[in-house]
GROMACS .gro file of N, CA and C in nm:
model
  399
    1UNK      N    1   6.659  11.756   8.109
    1UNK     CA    2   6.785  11.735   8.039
    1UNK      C    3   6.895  11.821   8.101
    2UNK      N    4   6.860  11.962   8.158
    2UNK     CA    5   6.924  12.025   8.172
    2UNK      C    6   7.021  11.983   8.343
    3UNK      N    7   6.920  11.887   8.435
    3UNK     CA    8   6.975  11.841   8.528
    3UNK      C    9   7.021  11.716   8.525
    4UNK      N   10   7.059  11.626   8.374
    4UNK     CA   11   7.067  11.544   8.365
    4UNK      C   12   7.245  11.559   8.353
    5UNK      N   13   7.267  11.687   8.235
    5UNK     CA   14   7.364  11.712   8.213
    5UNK      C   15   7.438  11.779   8.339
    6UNK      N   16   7.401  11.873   8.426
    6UNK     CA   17   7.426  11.907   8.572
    6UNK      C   18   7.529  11.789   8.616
    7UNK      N   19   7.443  11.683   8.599
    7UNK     CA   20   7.482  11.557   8.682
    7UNK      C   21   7.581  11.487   8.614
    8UNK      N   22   7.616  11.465   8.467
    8UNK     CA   23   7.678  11.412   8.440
    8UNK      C   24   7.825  11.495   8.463
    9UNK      N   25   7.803  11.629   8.476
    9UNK     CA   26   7.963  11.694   8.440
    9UNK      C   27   7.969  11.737   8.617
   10UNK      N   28   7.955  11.627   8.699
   10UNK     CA   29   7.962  11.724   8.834
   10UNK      C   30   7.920  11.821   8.887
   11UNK      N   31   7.776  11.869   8.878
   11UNK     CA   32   7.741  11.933   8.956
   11UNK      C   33   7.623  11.924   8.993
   12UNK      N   34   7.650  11.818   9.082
   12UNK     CA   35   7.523  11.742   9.208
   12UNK      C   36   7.443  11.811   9.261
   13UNK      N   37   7.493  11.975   9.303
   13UNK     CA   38   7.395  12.009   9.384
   13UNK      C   39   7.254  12.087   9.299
   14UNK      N   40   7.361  12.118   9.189
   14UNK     CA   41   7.217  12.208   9.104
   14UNK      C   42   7.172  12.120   9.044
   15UNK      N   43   7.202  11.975   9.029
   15UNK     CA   44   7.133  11.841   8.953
   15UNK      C   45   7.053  11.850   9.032
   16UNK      N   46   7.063  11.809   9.141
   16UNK     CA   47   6.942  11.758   9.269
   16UNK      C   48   6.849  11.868   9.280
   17UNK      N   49   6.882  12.025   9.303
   17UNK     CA   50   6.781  12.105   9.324
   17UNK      C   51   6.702  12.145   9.221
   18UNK      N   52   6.751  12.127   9.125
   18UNK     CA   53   6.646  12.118   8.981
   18UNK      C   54   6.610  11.951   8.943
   19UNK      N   55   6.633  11.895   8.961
   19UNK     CA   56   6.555  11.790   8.970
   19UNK      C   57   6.446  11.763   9.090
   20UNK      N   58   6.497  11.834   9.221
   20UNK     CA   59   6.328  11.819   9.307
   20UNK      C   60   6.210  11.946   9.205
   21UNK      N   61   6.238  12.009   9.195
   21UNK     CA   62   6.147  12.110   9.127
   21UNK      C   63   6.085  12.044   9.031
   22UNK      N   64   6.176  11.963   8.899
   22UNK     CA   65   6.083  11.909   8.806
   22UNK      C   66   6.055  11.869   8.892
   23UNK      N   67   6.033  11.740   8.958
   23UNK     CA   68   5.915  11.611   9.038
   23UNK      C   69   5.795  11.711   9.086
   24UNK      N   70   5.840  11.829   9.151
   24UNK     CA   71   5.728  11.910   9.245
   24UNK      C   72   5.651  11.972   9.068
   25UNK      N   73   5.718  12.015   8.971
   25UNK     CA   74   5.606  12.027   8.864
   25UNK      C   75   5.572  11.951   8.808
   26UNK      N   76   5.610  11.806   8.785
   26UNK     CA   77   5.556  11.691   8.712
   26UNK      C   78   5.422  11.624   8.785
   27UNK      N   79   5.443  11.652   8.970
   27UNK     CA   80   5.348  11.606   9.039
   27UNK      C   81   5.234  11.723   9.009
   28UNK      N   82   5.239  11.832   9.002
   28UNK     CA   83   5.126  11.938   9.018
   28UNK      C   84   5.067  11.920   8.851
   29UNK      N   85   5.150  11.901   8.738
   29UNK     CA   86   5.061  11.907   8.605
   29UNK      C   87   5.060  11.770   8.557
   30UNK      N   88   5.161  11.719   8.543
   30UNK     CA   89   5.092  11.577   8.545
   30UNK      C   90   5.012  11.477   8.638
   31UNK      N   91   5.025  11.514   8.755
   31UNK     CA   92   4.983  11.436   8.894
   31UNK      C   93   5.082  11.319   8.871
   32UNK      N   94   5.082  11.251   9.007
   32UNK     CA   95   5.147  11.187   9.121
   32UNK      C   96   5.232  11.019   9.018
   33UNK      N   97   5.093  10.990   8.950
   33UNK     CA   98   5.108  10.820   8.885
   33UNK      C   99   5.156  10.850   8.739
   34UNK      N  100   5.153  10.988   8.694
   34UNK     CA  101   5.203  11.002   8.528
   34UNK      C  102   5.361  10.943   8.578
   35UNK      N  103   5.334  10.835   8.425
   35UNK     CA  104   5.494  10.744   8.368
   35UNK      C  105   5.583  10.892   8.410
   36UNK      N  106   5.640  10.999   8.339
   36UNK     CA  107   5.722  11.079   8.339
   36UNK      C  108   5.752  11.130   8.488
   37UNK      N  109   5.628  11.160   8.584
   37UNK     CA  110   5.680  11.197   8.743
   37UNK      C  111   5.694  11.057   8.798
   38UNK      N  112   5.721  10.954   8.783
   38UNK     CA  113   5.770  10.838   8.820
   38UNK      C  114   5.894  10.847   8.788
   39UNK      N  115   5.936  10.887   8.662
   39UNK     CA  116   6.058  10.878   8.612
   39UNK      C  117   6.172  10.970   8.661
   40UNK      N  118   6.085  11.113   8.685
   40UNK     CA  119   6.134  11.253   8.733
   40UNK      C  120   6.179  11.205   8.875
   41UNK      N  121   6.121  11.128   8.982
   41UNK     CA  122   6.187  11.054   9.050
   41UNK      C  123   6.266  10.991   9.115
   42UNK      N  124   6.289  10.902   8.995
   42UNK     CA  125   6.414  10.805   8.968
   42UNK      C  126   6.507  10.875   8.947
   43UNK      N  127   6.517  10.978   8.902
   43UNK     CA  128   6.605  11.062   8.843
   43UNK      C  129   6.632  11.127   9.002
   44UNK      N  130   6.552  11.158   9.045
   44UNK     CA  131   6.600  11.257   9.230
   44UNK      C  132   6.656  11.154   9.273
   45UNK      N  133   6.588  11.025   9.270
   45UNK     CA  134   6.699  10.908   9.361
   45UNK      C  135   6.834  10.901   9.332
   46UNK      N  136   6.859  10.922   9.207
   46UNK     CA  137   7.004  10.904   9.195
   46UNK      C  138   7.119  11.003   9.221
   47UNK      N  139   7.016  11.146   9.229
   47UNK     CA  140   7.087  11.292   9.253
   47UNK      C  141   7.091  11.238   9.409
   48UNK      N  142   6.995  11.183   9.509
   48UNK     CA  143   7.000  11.187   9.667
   48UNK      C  144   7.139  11.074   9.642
   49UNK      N  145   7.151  10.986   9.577
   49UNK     CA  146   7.223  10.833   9.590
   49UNK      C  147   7.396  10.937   9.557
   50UNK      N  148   7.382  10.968   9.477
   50UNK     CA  149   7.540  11.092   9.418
   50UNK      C  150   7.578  11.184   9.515
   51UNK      N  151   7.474  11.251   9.616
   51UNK     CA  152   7.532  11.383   9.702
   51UNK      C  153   7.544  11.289   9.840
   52UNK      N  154   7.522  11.156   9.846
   52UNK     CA  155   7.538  11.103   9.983
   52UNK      C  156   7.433  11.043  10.047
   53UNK      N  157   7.321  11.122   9.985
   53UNK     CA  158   7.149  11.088  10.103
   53UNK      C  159   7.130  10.932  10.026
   54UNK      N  160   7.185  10.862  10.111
   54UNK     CA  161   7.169  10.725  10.047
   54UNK      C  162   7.049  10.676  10.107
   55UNK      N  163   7.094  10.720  10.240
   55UNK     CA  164   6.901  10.666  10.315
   55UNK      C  165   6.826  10.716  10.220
   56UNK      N  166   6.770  10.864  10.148
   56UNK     CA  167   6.673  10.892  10.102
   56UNK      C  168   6.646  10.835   9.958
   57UNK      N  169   6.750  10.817   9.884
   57UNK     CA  170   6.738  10.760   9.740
   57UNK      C  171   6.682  10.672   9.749
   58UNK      N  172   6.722  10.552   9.881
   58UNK     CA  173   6.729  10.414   9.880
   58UNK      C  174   6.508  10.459   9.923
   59UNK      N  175   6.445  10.510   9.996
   59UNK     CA  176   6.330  10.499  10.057
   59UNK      C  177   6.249  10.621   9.886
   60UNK      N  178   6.268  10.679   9.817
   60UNK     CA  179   6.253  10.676   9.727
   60UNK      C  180   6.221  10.605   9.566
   61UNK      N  181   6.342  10.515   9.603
   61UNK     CA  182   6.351  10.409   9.482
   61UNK      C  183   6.254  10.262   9.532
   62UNK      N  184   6.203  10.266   9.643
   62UNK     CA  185   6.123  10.197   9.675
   62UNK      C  186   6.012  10.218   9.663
   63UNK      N  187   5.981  10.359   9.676
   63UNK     CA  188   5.857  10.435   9.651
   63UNK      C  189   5.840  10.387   9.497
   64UNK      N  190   5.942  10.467   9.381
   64UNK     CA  191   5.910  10.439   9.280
   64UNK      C  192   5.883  10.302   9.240
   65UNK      N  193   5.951  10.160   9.299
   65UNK     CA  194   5.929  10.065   9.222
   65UNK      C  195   5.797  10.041   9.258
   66UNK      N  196   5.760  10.056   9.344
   66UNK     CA  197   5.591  10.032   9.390
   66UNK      C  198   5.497  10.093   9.293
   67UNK      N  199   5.505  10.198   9.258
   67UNK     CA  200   5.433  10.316   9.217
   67UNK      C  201   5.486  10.243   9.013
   68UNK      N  202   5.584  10.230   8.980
   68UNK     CA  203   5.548  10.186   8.837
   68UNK      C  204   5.556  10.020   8.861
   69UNK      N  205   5.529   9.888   8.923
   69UNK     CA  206   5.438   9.807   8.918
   69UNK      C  207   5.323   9.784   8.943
   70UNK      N  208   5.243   9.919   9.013
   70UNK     CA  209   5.088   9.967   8.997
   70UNK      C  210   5.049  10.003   8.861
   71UNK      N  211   5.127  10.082   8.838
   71UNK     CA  212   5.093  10.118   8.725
   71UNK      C  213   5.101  10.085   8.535
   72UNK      N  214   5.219  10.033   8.554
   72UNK     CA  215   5.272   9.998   8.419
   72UNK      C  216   5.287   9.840   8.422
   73UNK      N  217   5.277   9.788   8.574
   73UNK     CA  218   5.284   9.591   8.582
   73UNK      C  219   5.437   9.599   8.600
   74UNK      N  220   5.486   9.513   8.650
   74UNK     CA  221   5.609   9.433   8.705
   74UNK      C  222   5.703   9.401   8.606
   75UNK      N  223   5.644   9.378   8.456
   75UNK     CA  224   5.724   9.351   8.392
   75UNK      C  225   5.725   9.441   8.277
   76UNK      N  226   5.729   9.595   8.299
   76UNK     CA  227   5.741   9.673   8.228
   76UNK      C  228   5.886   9.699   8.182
   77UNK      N  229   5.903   9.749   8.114
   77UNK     CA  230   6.064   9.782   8.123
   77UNK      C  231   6.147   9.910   8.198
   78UNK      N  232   5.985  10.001   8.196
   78UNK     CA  233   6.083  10.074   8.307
   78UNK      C  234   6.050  10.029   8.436
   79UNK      N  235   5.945   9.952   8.527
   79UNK     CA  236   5.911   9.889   8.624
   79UNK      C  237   6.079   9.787   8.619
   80UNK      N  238   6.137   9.688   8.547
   80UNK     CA  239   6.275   9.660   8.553
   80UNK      C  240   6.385   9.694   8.579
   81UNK      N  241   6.373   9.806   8.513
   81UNK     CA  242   6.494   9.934   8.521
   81UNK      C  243   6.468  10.006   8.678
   82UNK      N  244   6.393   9.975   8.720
   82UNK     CA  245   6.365  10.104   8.872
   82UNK      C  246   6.368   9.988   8.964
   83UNK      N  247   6.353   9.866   8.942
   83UNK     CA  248   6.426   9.722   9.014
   83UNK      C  249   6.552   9.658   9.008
   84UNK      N  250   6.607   9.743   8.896
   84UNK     CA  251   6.760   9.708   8.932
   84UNK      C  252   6.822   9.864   8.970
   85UNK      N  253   6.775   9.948   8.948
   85UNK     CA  254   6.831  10.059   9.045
   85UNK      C  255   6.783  10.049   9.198
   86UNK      N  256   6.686   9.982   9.216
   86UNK     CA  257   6.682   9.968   9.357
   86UNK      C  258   6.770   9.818   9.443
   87UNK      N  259   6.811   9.743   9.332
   87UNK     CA  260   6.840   9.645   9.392
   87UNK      C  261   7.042   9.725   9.436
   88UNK      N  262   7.054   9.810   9.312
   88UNK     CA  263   7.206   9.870   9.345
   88UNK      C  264   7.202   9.989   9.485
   89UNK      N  265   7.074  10.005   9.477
   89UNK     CA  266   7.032  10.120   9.622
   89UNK      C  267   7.092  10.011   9.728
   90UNK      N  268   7.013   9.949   9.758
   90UNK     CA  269   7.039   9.846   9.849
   90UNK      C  270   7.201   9.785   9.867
   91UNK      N  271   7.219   9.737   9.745
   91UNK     CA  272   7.382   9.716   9.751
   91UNK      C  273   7.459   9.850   9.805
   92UNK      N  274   7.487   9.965   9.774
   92UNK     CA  275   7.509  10.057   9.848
   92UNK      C  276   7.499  10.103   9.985
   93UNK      N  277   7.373  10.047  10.020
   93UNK     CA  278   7.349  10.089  10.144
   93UNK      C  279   7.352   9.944  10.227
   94UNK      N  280   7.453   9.884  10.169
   94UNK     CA  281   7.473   9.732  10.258
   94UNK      C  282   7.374   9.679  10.278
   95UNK      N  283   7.293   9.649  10.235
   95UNK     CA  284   7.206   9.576  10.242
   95UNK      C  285   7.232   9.451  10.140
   96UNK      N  286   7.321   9.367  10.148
   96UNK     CA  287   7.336   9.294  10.066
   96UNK      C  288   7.229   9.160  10.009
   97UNK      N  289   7.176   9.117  10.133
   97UNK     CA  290   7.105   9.001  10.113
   97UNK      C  291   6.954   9.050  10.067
   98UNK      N  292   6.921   9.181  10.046
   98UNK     CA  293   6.805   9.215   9.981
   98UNK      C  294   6.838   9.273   9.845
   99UNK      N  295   6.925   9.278   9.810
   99UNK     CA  296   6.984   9.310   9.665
   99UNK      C  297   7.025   9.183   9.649
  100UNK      N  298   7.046   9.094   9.663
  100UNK     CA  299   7.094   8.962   9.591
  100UNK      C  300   6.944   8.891   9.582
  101UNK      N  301   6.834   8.884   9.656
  101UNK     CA  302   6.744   8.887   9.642
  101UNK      C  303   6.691   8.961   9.504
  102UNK      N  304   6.661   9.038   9.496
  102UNK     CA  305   6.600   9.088   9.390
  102UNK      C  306   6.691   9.125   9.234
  103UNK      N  307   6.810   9.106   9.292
  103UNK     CA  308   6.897   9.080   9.118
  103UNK      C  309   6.839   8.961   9.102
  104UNK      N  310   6.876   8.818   9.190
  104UNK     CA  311   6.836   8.658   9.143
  104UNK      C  312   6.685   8.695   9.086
  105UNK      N  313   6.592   8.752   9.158
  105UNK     CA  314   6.435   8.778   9.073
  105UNK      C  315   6.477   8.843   8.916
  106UNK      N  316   6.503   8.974   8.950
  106UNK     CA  317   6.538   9.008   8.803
  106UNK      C  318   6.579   8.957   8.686
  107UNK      N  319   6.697   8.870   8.732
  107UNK     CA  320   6.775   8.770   8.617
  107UNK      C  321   6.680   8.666   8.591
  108UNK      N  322   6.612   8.603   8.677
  108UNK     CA  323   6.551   8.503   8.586
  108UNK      C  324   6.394   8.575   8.491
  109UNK      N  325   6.362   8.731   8.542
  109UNK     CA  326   6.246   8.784   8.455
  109UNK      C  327   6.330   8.824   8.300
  110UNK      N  328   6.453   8.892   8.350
  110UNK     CA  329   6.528   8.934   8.230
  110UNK      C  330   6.542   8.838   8.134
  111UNK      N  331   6.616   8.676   8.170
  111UNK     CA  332   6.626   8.583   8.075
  111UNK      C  333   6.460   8.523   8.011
  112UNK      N  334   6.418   8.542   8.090
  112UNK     CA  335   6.240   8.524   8.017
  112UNK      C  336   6.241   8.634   7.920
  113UNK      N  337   6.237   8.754   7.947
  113UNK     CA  338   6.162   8.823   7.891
  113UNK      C  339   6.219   8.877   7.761
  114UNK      N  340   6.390   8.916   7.751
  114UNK     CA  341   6.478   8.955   7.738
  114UNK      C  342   6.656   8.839   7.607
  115UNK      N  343   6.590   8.726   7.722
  115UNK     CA  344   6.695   8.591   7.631
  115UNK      C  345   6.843   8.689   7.741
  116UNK      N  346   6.864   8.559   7.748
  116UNK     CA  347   7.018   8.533   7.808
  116UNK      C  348   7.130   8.653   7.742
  117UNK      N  349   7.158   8.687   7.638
  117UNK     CA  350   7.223   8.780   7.588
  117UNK      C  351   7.245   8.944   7.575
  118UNK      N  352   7.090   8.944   7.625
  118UNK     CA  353   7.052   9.105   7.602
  118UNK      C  354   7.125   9.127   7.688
  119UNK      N  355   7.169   9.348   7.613
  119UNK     CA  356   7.240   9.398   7.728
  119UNK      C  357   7.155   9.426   7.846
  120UNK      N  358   7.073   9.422   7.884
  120UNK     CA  359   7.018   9.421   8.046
  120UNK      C  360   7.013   9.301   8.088
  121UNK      N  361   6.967   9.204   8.030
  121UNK     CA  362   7.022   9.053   8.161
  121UNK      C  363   7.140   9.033   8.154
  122UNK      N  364   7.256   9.126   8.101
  122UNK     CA  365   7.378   9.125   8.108
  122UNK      C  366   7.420   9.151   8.226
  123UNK      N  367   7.339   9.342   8.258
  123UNK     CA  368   7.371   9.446   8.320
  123UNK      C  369   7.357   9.362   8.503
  124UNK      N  370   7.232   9.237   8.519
  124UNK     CA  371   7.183   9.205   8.612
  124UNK      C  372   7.292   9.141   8.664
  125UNK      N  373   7.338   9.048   8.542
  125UNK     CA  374   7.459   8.949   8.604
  125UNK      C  375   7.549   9.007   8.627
  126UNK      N  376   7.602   9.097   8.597
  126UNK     CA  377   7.694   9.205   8.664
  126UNK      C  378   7.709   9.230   8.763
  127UNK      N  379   7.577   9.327   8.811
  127UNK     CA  380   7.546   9.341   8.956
  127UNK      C  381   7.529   9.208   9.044
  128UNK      N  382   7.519   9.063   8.956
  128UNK     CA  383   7.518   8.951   9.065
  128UNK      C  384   7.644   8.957   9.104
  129UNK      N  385   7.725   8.953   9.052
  129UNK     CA  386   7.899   8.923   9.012
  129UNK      C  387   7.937   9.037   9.100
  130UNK      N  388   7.914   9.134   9.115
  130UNK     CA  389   7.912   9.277   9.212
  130UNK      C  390   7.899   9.208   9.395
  131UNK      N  391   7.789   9.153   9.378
  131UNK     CA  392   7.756   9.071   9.516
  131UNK      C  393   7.764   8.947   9.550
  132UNK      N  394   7.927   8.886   9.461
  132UNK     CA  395   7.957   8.794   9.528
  132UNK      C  396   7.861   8.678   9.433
  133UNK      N  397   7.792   8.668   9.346
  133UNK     CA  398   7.745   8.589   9.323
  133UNK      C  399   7.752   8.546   9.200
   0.00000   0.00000   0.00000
């Protein structure tokens, strides 16, 4: 929480360096596949994606989406949530036609899973609308 708030009021660098520490203690007491050091993570990807290391967030957030559709299945909700932060990794890092790729996947799991209205198959069409689509 305490690097969550770091991050929200500007200050990236002690967000990010206390956020690698949790991951390095979430990996040593929870080990590697606990839901929470998956999450602890996601959370460094976005501190690397905020200070610039876009290469590293982006090869991170790939890590994680792998690592919670092993574990929790594809259509978890946080396995969703770590597929549309990776699909905005990608948009960032120009990669456009692999983020329009995987928003179009998302939106049609979201309207399955979710109905056309919810605020997250909202959030997807957004990011389509973001890329032109």
């Amino acid at each position: 929480n305490l690097a969550a708030s770091y991050h929200e009021t500007g200050r990236l660098t002690e967000a990010l360096t206390l956020r690698e520490h949790v991951v390095a203690n979430y990996e040593r007491v929870l080990g590697p596949d606990h839901p929470n050091t998956l999450a602890a993570r996601n959370n460094l990807a976005a501190s690397y994606h905020e200070t610039g290391r876009l290469t590293e967030a982006l090869t991170l957030r790939e890590h994680v989406v792998a690592n919670y559709e092993h574990i929790l299945g594809p259509h978890h909700p946080e396995s969703l949530n770590a597929r549309h932060d990776l699909a905005l990794a990608y948009k960032d890092n120009q990669q456009h036609g692999k983020a329009r790729v995987l928003a179009e996947q998302l939106l049609a799991e979201h309207q399955s899973i979710y109905g056309p209205d919810h605020h997250r198959t909202m959030r997807v069409r957004s990011l389509l609308a973001e890329l032109g689509i």
